[in-house]
Amino acid sequence: MPPAADIVKVAIEWPGANAQLIEMDQKRPLSSIIREVCDGWSLSGSEQFALRYADGPQLYITEQSRGEIKNGTILRLAISPARAARQLLERIQSHGIDARLEALKELAKLSADPTFAAEFINMEGIGTLARLVESGTHFGEMLAFTLTAFLELMDHGIVSWDLISLSFIKQIAGYVNQPMVDVSILQRSLAILESMVLNSHSLYHRVAQEITVGQLIGHLQVSNQEIQTYAIALINALFLKAPEDRRQEMASTLAQKHLRSIILNHVIRGNRPIKAEMAHQLYVLQVLTFNLLEERMMTKMDPNDQAQRDIIFELRRIAFDGENDPTGTEKRKAMYTKDYKMLGFTNHVNPAMDFTQTPPGMLALDNMLYLAKVHQDTYIRIVLENSSREDKHECPFGRCAIELTRMLCEILQVGELPNEGCNDYHPMFFTHDRAWEEFFCVCIQLLNKTWKEMRATAEDFNKVMQVVREQITRALAMKPSSLDQLKNKLRGLNYSEILRLRQSERMSQDDFQSPPIIELRERIQPEILELIKQQRLNRLCEGSCFRKLGNRRRQEKFWFCRLSLNHKVLHYGDLDESPQGEVPFEQLSDKIPVSDIKSVVTGKDCPHMKEKSALKQNKEVLELAFSVLYDPDETLNFVAPTKYEYCIWTDGLCALLGREMGSDLTRSDLDTLISMEMKLRLLDLENITIPEAPPPVPKEPSSYNFTYNYS
């Protein structure tokens, strides 16, 4: 008799018959089990049948996937994938319109199944669909289902996108360029073009010849956010795959077409909330736009290039000369060194040498020139104000501008690829055509103000830069909607406020370090830790929604997981859309007994993180990934939506397995709760003495004169 671990109890349905309840031996060949089921209903030709899930996506069961079947699963006997593919292919090529429409509708649903997709593709099914599109005779629902099936089949990665013909591309591009086209057709056409660009270098050039930026921008002015999202996704794909010499040209075209203002008015400031996928596409566009600065950021200044040196002369002229002196007298040249010192350059004799380090390279000089020309009064005020201070308290404008530019490049990750799943876009960067330069101008004024508040000297330069970095990052975290709002946020984050925030955070993290407090902390910690464990388990019982990782199309797919109320089973299942609240256990078709869980792994140790591409295997995704390993050798893979959810689940699973929790969030929660509890209990302490400078700690804690009152 096979071991219990190899037996799965399932129900199998067949239309018009009573369901069969069987004990499936996972060691037996699947074909043998199907033959036995067919015999139970007196069906001949068992090789023409297969098993599928009755609920959810209704995927076919194969020898490779049968290990995912759980006790209590409802299966359905169906015709085999090869037979289904053959029948659908024949019906699609039939002359009856109604029969063809029903076949395409069924094909669009079945194409998501990798087993069926492989059979359909082996029968040249993709070529058949492509010819239907190229013929231009399909419209409305029939065309929509055709494009859906095509996209689903190509998404499996079984065949290369390079096989797509030019006539097919022209036909798909034609749907995008038509002024009046069905929304479902337009959405699928944009998704197909995006996949072409992202998956084939040769197809990028063909698509770029057929689709203009102006045509895509027109789709951003509609009220349908899905269409807007797909349009921005295609713009981003063209931007990302464009050769370096084409990106600046494309950026100029986008500026001329007022892409920024259209996105601001029709998307960001629209009447609809920004969905997660739209936020991701805006973030990608923001990153790609800032990455145009990388070339200047990595370009060193040539001290012998007269055109570049003239920019420095211009900075000096604007600051100190009312009018340009064309004669350039020797006496004035002798004063240049003094002027460059007042401008705050490190090299007073040849300030061009200050711009030879990369980053920030020539980008810092570009920022300084923008400030001097566009905000001339501010520039002159900063320079002259510091030149009138005592030498030890003057804020070196040149050095500060260079270091600030480097800092802003690090904060905004200039030159790095977009992170998959990241939604961290900033609305204020879409409010100005020169958002980067304006951002610098706001921050250089902040730096000058903070320097004065700290009464800093040259020796305090690094300390001031640390404070400024903290001010900027805290302000950005508040997501100001405009540059004016950013200024208001920064005004509230002056040096005194930063000190207060630091002190508050330090108190919540460190509290007092005297021996009585340490002993009190040790007594409180176990009960607080138990409280956190219970809170984590309660959150697992509520459940969380996770995004499926790896789909190349910009289309959200979700699944939900939650712990049973008795803490004995993990229930999970696929969802069509992100839920608004808890998902009932009845809607979650799969489950894992907690007793079968062997371990929980995180980060790069997760199976689903070992085979990712360079773009997807980024730091952020790795930090949010974890997997549950369970008997016999199966895994359940997660990518948490936030760091908070990651810590909730990893801590909760560890608590479930009776293991020690240790995430950063747990320690933060623990410190916060302990600090709150200690403050309450310290109010009841009698005769406690905490000297300002405590003597060496004695061996016996009892030598301290304090008592606990837990009443």
XYZ file of C-alpha atoms in Angstrom, residues 22-681:
660
model
C -10.959 8.710 -5.996
C -7.709 8.364 -4.139
C -5.065 9.436 -6.642
C -1.738 7.666 -6.224
C 0.861 10.251 -7.251
C 3.341 7.462 -8.050
C 1.100 5.972 -10.764
C 1.363 7.311 -14.339
C -1.248 9.966 -15.074
C -2.368 8.083 -18.196
C -3.227 5.053 -16.046
C -5.374 7.176 -13.704
C -7.184 8.798 -16.658
C -7.866 5.344 -18.164
C -9.378 4.211 -14.874
C -11.579 7.318 -14.679
C -12.781 6.836 -18.286
C -13.634 3.195 -17.537
C -15.760 4.397 -14.633
C -17.958 6.298 -17.091
C -17.597 3.746 -19.930
C -15.665 6.195 -22.118
C -13.377 4.731 -24.781
C -10.158 6.230 -26.091
C -8.706 7.413 -22.808
C -5.654 8.792 -24.664
C -7.958 11.501 -26.028
C -8.739 12.799 -22.530
C -6.929 14.769 -19.836
C -7.582 16.203 -16.386
C -8.080 19.895 -15.665
C -8.824 21.912 -12.559
C -12.529 22.647 -12.237
C -11.983 26.020 -10.542
C -9.747 29.053 -11.062
C -7.755 29.186 -14.332
C -8.769 25.535 -15.057
C -5.268 24.567 -16.151
C -4.442 21.148 -17.579
C -2.693 18.728 -15.226
C 0.566 17.224 -16.455
C 3.133 14.866 -14.991
C 5.195 17.938 -14.097
C 2.372 19.869 -12.415
C 0.457 17.031 -10.747
C 2.413 17.542 -7.512
C 0.419 20.737 -6.923
C -2.855 18.814 -6.489
C -4.096 18.986 -2.883
C -6.567 16.937 -0.900
C -10.136 17.960 -1.630
C -9.371 19.387 -5.071
C -12.149 19.189 -7.677
C -10.913 18.100 -11.117
C -12.673 17.790 -14.445
C -12.222 15.226 -17.196
C -11.742 17.062 -20.503
C -10.532 16.393 -24.010
C -6.733 16.384 -24.254
C -4.797 19.587 -25.084
C -3.764 18.218 -28.495
C -7.325 17.270 -29.386
C -8.670 20.613 -28.128
C -6.052 22.511 -30.137
C -6.850 20.553 -33.298
C -10.589 21.113 -32.960
C -10.225 24.835 -32.271
C -7.865 25.272 -35.211
C -10.418 23.633 -37.509
C -13.284 25.740 -36.140
C -11.261 28.967 -36.492
C -10.716 28.204 -40.178
C -14.380 27.350 -40.766
C -16.650 29.554 -42.855
C -19.368 30.036 -40.253
C -18.954 33.391 -38.516
C -20.739 32.322 -35.338
C -18.711 29.111 -35.044
C -15.475 31.029 -35.656
C -16.355 33.615 -33.007
C -17.108 30.950 -30.384
C -13.862 29.153 -31.240
C -11.804 32.337 -30.879
C -13.527 33.128 -27.577
C -12.620 29.676 -26.230
C -9.107 29.951 -27.645
C -8.527 33.280 -25.858
C -9.333 31.540 -22.574
C -7.348 28.337 -23.192
C -4.246 30.130 -24.505
C -3.252 31.067 -20.954
C -2.615 27.346 -20.294
C 1.040 26.533 -21.143
C 0.230 22.890 -21.974
C -2.491 23.822 -24.454
C -0.372 26.687 -25.821
C 2.498 24.331 -26.664
C 0.146 22.012 -28.600
C -1.560 24.869 -30.450
C 1.766 26.453 -31.401
C 3.121 23.091 -32.664
C 0.173 23.002 -35.073
C 1.238 26.361 -36.571
C -1.604 28.036 -34.700
C 0.196 31.362 -34.240
C 0.725 31.614 -37.998
C -2.994 31.040 -38.516
C -3.904 33.826 -36.076
C -1.347 36.169 -37.664
C -2.849 35.597 -41.117
C -6.335 36.327 -39.772
C -5.061 39.671 -38.478
C -3.107 40.471 -41.655
C -6.192 39.805 -43.812
C -7.919 42.799 -42.225
C -11.292 41.059 -42.446
C -11.860 40.645 -38.704
C -13.488 43.373 -36.661
C -15.088 43.922 -33.280
C -15.274 40.998 -30.865
C -13.750 38.546 -33.316
C -10.608 40.672 -33.729
C -10.395 41.355 -29.982
C -10.418 37.623 -29.141
C -7.892 36.939 -31.913
C -5.457 39.516 -30.518
C -6.018 38.271 -26.962
C -5.210 34.687 -27.945
C -2.169 35.799 -29.935
C -0.791 37.801 -27.003
C -1.413 34.966 -24.518
C 0.338 32.441 -26.758
C 3.371 34.664 -27.389
C 3.617 35.478 -23.681
C 4.662 31.876 -22.937
C 7.982 32.489 -24.703
C 7.767 29.298 -26.748
C 8.450 31.026 -30.080
C 10.522 34.116 -30.860
C 8.957 37.493 -31.568
C 11.439 37.886 -34.441
C 9.187 35.630 -36.549
C 6.530 38.354 -36.734
C 6.056 39.693 -40.273
C 6.166 43.341 -41.298
C 2.587 43.183 -42.617
C 1.393 42.007 -39.182
C 3.214 44.921 -37.505
C 1.678 47.386 -39.967
C -1.805 45.994 -39.304
C -1.397 46.232 -35.497
C 0.082 49.726 -35.795
C -2.880 50.665 -37.959
C -5.281 49.869 -35.120
C -3.272 52.165 -32.840
C -3.220 54.953 -35.419
C -6.944 54.815 -36.232
C -8.850 57.730 -34.696
C -11.870 55.562 -33.802
C -11.147 51.979 -32.760
C -12.712 49.635 -30.208
C -11.132 50.024 -26.749
C -10.416 46.297 -26.352
C -8.677 46.167 -29.739
C -6.642 49.299 -29.001
C -5.572 47.969 -25.592
C -4.379 44.631 -27.000
C -2.652 46.310 -29.947
C -0.666 48.587 -27.622
C 0.284 45.588 -25.461
C 1.443 43.591 -28.513
C 3.587 46.475 -29.769
C 5.128 46.911 -26.311
C 6.054 43.215 -26.164
C 7.556 43.419 -29.666
C 9.784 46.338 -28.677
C 10.884 44.805 -25.375
C 11.598 41.326 -26.793
C 13.231 41.997 -30.155
C 15.871 44.503 -31.225
C 14.927 44.201 -34.897
C 11.217 44.671 -34.176
C 12.007 47.858 -32.228
C 13.158 49.542 -35.434
C 10.110 48.345 -37.352
C 7.671 49.503 -34.686
C 9.480 52.836 -34.347
C 8.934 53.405 -38.076
C 5.205 52.698 -37.832
C 4.305 54.466 -34.562
C 4.923 58.146 -33.881
C 5.091 59.756 -30.475
C 2.321 62.149 -31.429
C -0.060 59.270 -32.098
C 0.672 57.721 -28.707
C 0.328 61.036 -26.890
C -3.164 61.318 -28.326
C -4.141 58.170 -26.401
C -3.129 59.846 -23.115
C -5.922 62.366 -23.436
C -8.721 59.789 -23.167
C -10.666 58.996 -19.998
C -9.756 55.279 -19.956
C -6.805 54.816 -17.591
C -6.051 51.339 -19.009
C -5.465 52.843 -22.457
C -3.360 55.616 -20.898
C -1.280 53.023 -19.056
C -0.616 50.935 -22.161
C 0.261 54.073 -24.150
C 2.828 55.226 -21.563
C 4.156 51.650 -21.360
C 4.788 51.669 -25.127
C 6.454 55.103 -24.947
C 8.683 53.782 -22.143
C 9.543 50.660 -24.149
C 10.546 52.754 -27.188
C 12.542 55.041 -24.883
C 14.268 52.133 -23.108
C 15.265 50.257 -26.275
C 16.260 53.316 -28.332
C 19.989 53.608 -29.195
C 21.809 56.175 -27.058
C 22.106 58.639 -29.938
C 18.317 58.461 -30.460
C 17.236 59.001 -26.845
C 18.052 62.713 -26.691
C 16.269 63.196 -30.032
C 13.235 61.301 -28.746
C 13.277 63.366 -25.523
C 13.242 66.568 -27.595
C 10.282 65.253 -29.585
C 8.412 64.398 -26.386
C 9.103 67.900 -25.071
C 7.799 69.474 -28.276
C 4.651 67.342 -28.048
C 4.102 68.538 -24.448
C 4.067 64.983 -23.091
C 4.803 66.207 -19.566
C 1.899 68.658 -19.392
C -0.506 66.144 -20.950
C 0.436 63.505 -18.367
C 0.124 66.077 -15.589
C -3.318 67.312 -16.639
C -4.915 64.099 -17.925
C -3.326 61.435 -15.707
C -1.806 62.770 -12.476
C -4.406 65.482 -11.942
C -7.264 63.500 -13.483
C -10.400 62.635 -11.577
C -9.390 58.983 -11.117
C -6.999 57.526 -8.526
C -3.674 56.351 -9.927
C -3.603 52.552 -10.099
C -0.464 50.575 -9.280
C 0.459 49.819 -12.902
C 0.031 53.437 -13.957
C 2.191 54.523 -10.994
C 4.856 52.063 -12.146
C 4.820 53.391 -15.701
C 5.096 56.991 -14.449
C 8.034 55.909 -12.286
C 9.710 54.244 -15.296
C 9.216 57.379 -17.404
C 10.667 59.493 -14.572
C 13.740 57.234 -14.329
C 14.304 57.162 -18.096
C 13.995 60.960 -18.251
C 16.544 61.480 -15.470
C 18.843 58.933 -17.100
C 19.294 61.393 -19.976
C 21.500 63.295 -17.509
C 23.908 60.373 -17.217
C 26.067 61.442 -20.155
C 26.735 64.902 -18.653
C 27.105 63.369 -15.192
C 29.902 61.105 -16.449
C 31.612 63.726 -18.644
C 34.745 65.270 -17.202
C 35.548 68.904 -17.910
C 38.454 69.504 -20.233
C 40.529 72.310 -18.635
C 41.878 73.160 -22.108
C 38.451 73.530 -23.728
C 37.849 77.259 -24.074
C 34.067 76.868 -24.556
C 33.797 75.059 -21.234
C 36.072 77.564 -19.503
C 33.831 80.363 -20.806
C 30.973 78.943 -18.706
C 33.044 79.478 -15.562
C 33.922 83.000 -16.758
C 30.176 83.600 -17.200
C 29.502 82.495 -13.608
C 32.133 84.973 -12.390
C 30.830 87.761 -14.599
C 27.198 87.401 -13.465
C 28.241 87.385 -9.821
C 30.717 90.276 -9.804
C 30.463 92.364 -13.004
C 27.539 94.630 -13.830
C 28.487 94.394 -17.501
C 30.900 92.189 -19.362
C 34.356 93.686 -19.704
C 35.424 93.020 -23.322
C 38.896 94.461 -22.785
C 39.800 91.866 -20.158
C 42.536 93.968 -18.562
C 45.475 92.370 -16.818
C 44.423 93.966 -13.560
C 41.005 92.304 -13.809
C 42.588 88.939 -14.644
C 44.692 89.213 -11.505
C 41.479 89.471 -9.516
C 40.040 86.255 -10.998
C 41.682 84.097 -8.358
C 40.064 86.130 -5.598
C 36.700 85.980 -7.382
C 36.922 82.204 -7.794
C 37.679 81.862 -4.097
C 34.591 83.955 -3.309
C 32.588 81.706 -5.645
C 33.603 78.793 -3.429
C 35.707 76.745 -5.837
C 38.291 74.411 -4.310
C 40.866 75.230 -6.983
C 41.065 79.052 -6.983
C 43.624 79.264 -9.771
C 41.976 76.872 -12.233
C 38.410 76.088 -11.127
C 37.953 73.858 -14.191
C 39.779 71.174 -12.209
C 36.831 71.015 -9.777
C 34.709 69.436 -12.528
C 37.053 66.588 -13.481
C 35.549 64.060 -11.061
C 32.624 61.907 -12.169
C 29.987 61.900 -11.005
C 28.806 64.698 -11.140
C 31.127 65.930 -13.926
C 29.747 68.631 -16.197
C 26.220 68.180 -14.813
C 27.189 70.253 -11.772
C 28.373 73.111 -13.997
C 25.127 72.917 -15.999
C 23.138 73.288 -12.772
C 25.214 76.262 -11.613
C 24.830 78.046 -14.961
C 21.045 77.449 -14.924
C 20.805 78.979 -11.444
C 22.947 81.963 -12.464
C 20.933 82.720 -15.605
C 17.348 81.778 -14.696
C 17.431 82.699 -10.984
C 20.057 85.407 -11.203
C 18.972 87.332 -8.100
C 19.090 84.188 -5.976
C 22.511 83.270 -7.368
C 23.996 86.707 -6.722
C 22.482 86.844 -3.240
C 23.975 83.462 -2.258
C 27.434 84.352 -3.580
C 27.604 87.897 -2.162
C 26.040 86.892 1.155
C 28.763 84.316 1.735
C 31.554 86.541 0.476
C 30.672 89.071 3.194
C 30.863 86.529 6.011
C 33.873 85.697 8.059
C 36.181 83.270 6.277
C 35.489 80.463 8.699
C 31.675 80.711 8.282
C 31.361 81.290 4.545
C 29.424 78.640 2.604
C 31.521 77.651 -0.457
C 28.984 77.895 -3.286
C 31.049 76.063 -5.912
C 31.998 73.139 -3.708
C 28.450 72.890 -2.329
C 26.868 72.928 -5.803
C 29.167 70.131 -7.009
C 28.579 67.942 -3.956
C 24.835 68.667 -4.003
C 24.590 67.589 -7.649
C 26.340 64.327 -6.787
C 23.930 63.820 -3.880
C 20.818 64.443 -6.005
C 22.086 61.952 -8.599
C 22.379 59.337 -5.846
C 18.962 60.104 -4.333
C 17.190 59.934 -7.716
C 19.396 57.043 -8.943
C 20.448 58.739 -12.165
C 21.883 56.190 -14.591
C 20.240 53.110 -13.031
C 17.651 50.920 -14.743
C 14.039 51.070 -13.527
C 13.149 48.528 -10.849
C 10.420 46.028 -11.625
C 7.426 46.584 -9.366
C 8.553 49.992 -8.086
C 5.888 52.746 -8.074
C 7.982 55.552 -6.568
C 7.209 58.407 -8.946
C 7.140 62.058 -7.820
C 4.290 64.200 -9.212
C 6.309 67.419 -8.825
C 8.781 66.321 -11.517
C 5.924 66.473 -14.046
C 5.066 70.087 -13.207
C 8.026 71.798 -14.936
C 9.872 71.378 -18.233
C 13.204 71.837 -16.425
C 12.280 69.903 -13.286
C 15.822 68.666 -12.586
C 17.362 72.134 -12.716
C 14.542 73.667 -10.677
C 14.918 70.909 -8.086
C 18.618 71.759 -7.820
C 17.821 75.451 -7.381
C 15.456 74.689 -4.496
C 17.998 72.407 -2.846
C 20.987 74.784 -3.169
C 18.966 77.455 -1.348
C 18.120 74.887 1.313
C 21.806 74.048 1.682
C 22.758 77.697 2.129
C 19.989 78.161 4.707
C 20.964 75.027 6.650
C 24.608 76.125 6.639
C 23.612 79.354 8.375
C 21.327 77.577 10.862
C 24.149 75.216 11.823
C 26.648 78.102 12.028
C 28.914 75.769 10.100
C 32.560 76.207 9.166
C 34.587 74.504 6.451
C 35.318 71.618 8.845
C 31.562 70.982 9.141
C 31.018 70.548 5.389
C 30.244 66.810 5.515
C 27.932 67.249 8.520
C 25.945 69.905 6.678
C 25.642 67.669 3.615
C 24.330 64.820 5.778
C 21.664 67.081 7.258
C 20.692 68.371 3.798
C 20.418 64.815 2.471
C 18.094 63.963 5.346
C 16.004 67.079 4.728
C 15.627 66.258 1.031
C 14.830 62.562 1.476
C 12.278 63.281 4.206
C 10.613 65.927 2.024
C 10.515 63.618 -1.016
C 8.931 60.883 1.104
C 5.983 63.249 1.676
C 5.291 63.208 -2.105
C 4.858 66.965 -2.683
C 2.677 67.580 -5.729
C 4.630 70.648 -6.891
C 7.941 72.427 -6.400
C 6.177 75.040 -4.283
C 4.911 72.291 -1.993
C 8.454 70.942 -1.814
C 9.663 74.343 -0.623
C 6.980 74.367 2.074
C 7.955 70.880 3.229
C 11.617 71.888 3.393
C 10.788 75.023 5.371
C 9.195 72.788 7.980
C 12.282 70.558 8.030
C 14.783 73.142 9.283
C 17.856 72.147 11.259
C 16.060 72.398 14.609
C 13.300 70.090 13.385
C 15.847 67.565 12.078
C 17.516 67.550 15.500
C 14.132 67.048 17.150
C 13.249 64.177 14.829
C 16.608 62.550 15.358
C 16.277 62.866 19.130
C 12.765 61.454 19.051
C 13.827 58.498 16.910
C 16.899 57.935 19.058
C 14.780 57.914 22.199
C 12.365 55.427 20.685
C 15.225 53.187 19.585
C 17.780 53.515 22.362
C 15.921 54.949 25.340
C 18.051 55.224 28.450
C 21.035 52.945 28.932
C 21.302 52.942 32.719
C 21.339 49.472 34.390
C 17.888 49.847 36.028
C 16.312 50.643 32.672
C 18.184 47.782 31.009
C 16.852 45.361 33.616
C 13.330 46.698 33.218
C 13.691 46.347 29.463
C 14.746 42.714 29.783
C 11.718 41.940 31.962
C 9.287 43.570 29.532
C 10.749 42.209 26.285
C 9.354 38.614 26.387
C 5.739 39.695 26.809
C 6.083 42.379 24.138
C 7.669 39.874 21.759
C 4.779 37.490 22.370
C 2.373 40.351 21.629
C 4.121 41.014 18.306
C 3.966 37.312 17.401
C 0.236 37.245 18.048
C -0.216 40.405 15.994
C 1.716 38.844 13.106
C -0.375 35.660 13.227
C -3.590 37.697 13.325
C -2.447 39.549 10.197
C -1.715 36.246 8.459
C -5.265 35.150 9.261
C -6.568 38.316 7.565
C -4.431 37.487 4.531
C -2.651 39.570 1.882
C -2.770 40.080 -1.866
C 0.399 39.486 -3.895
C 1.263 40.458 -7.452
C 2.375 37.701 -9.783
C 5.932 38.328 -10.974
C 7.321 37.733 -14.414
C 4.542 38.515 -16.894
C 6.036 40.559 -19.692
C 2.799 42.357 -20.447
C 1.657 45.326 -18.472
C -1.347 43.532 -17.067
C -1.839 42.950 -13.341
C -2.282 39.373 -12.117
C -2.872 38.701 -8.451
C -3.137 35.887 -5.931
C -4.209 35.866 -2.297
C -2.916 33.929 0.699
C -4.204 33.691 4.262
C -3.788 31.495 7.328
C -6.713 29.496 8.709
C -8.134 30.680 12.015
C -6.802 27.578 13.790
C -3.294 28.283 12.408
C -3.086 24.844 10.778
C -3.504 25.530 7.039
C -2.326 28.156 4.511
C -5.067 28.848 1.932
C -4.217 30.527 -1.382
C -5.594 31.048 -4.866
C -5.540 33.246 -7.986
C -7.592 36.438 -8.342
C -8.702 38.391 -11.389
C -8.148 41.737 -9.672
C -6.821 43.188 -6.449
C -9.414 42.660 -3.657
C -10.830 45.485 -1.564
C -10.930 43.448 1.661
C -10.550 39.918 2.960
C -11.035 37.036 0.521
C -13.238 34.198 1.897
C -11.608 30.803 2.322
C -14.130 29.369 -0.144
C -12.602 31.410 -2.991
C -9.078 30.098 -2.312
C -8.822 26.755 -4.105
C -5.367 25.654 -2.894
C -3.983 24.973 0.570
C -0.861 23.797 2.414
C -0.929 22.147 5.858
C 1.390 24.029 8.194
C 2.715 20.673 9.365
C 4.123 20.112 5.844
C 6.159 23.350 5.861
C 9.870 22.628 6.166
C 11.350 26.119 6.099
C 11.057 29.736 4.969
C 13.803 31.231 2.763
C 14.285 34.843 1.686
C 16.039 36.964 -0.940
C 18.429 35.297 -3.362
C 17.849 31.892 -1.716
C 14.286 31.849 -3.107
C 13.775 29.533 -6.123
C 11.940 32.254 -8.091
C 14.853 34.703 -7.658
C 17.545 32.413 -9.097
C 16.487 32.556 -12.749
C 15.486 36.197 -13.127
C 16.893 38.536 -15.767
C 19.205 41.412 -14.880
C 16.353 43.915 -15.054
C 14.068 41.974 -12.750
C 16.643 40.708 -10.284
C 17.122 44.061 -8.622
C 17.781 44.892 -5.027
C 14.221 45.981 -4.253
C 12.608 42.776 -5.544
C 15.199 40.614 -3.781
C 14.484 42.390 -0.504
C 10.752 41.606 -0.845
C 11.026 37.969 -1.972
C 10.440 34.931 0.235
C 9.413 31.310 -0.288
C 7.748 28.589 1.745
C 9.371 25.154 1.262
C 7.067 22.251 2.044
C 6.851 18.467 1.606
C 7.681 16.701 -0.518
C 9.824 19.186 -2.516
C 7.414 21.990 -3.363
C 7.604 25.761 -2.955
C 5.162 28.626 -2.644
C 6.826 31.803 -3.903
C 6.006 35.343 -2.755
C 7.033 38.899 -3.648
C 5.603 41.182 -0.970
C 4.040 44.495 -2.087
C 5.868 46.462 0.640
C 8.642 46.006 3.183
C 6.011 46.082 5.924
C 4.063 43.177 4.387
C 7.347 41.304 3.861
C 8.194 41.541 7.573
C 4.631 40.684 8.615
C 4.690 37.462 6.585
C 8.263 36.316 7.234
C 7.926 37.013 10.968
C 4.482 35.416 11.104
C 5.635 32.282 9.277
C 8.634 31.977 11.586
C 6.350 32.352 14.601
C 4.067 29.724 13.079
C 6.998 27.319 12.844
C 8.098 28.126 16.391
C 11.266 29.872 15.295
C 12.789 33.158 16.392
C 11.717 36.284 14.514
C 14.404 38.735 13.491
C 13.345 41.214 10.818
C 14.168 44.907 11.004
C 10.474 45.669 11.380
C 10.175 43.315 14.333
C 13.052 45.029 16.088
C 11.558 48.422 15.326
C 8.146 47.336 16.607
C 9.747 45.751 19.639
C 11.745 48.855 20.521
C 8.743 51.113 20.056
C 6.433 48.989 22.177
C 9.048 48.434 24.872
C 9.721 52.165 25.036
C 6.001 52.922 25.380
C 5.556 50.253 28.053
C 8.654 51.389 29.925
C 7.475 54.980 30.039
C 4.201 53.815 31.576
C 5.881 51.597 34.127
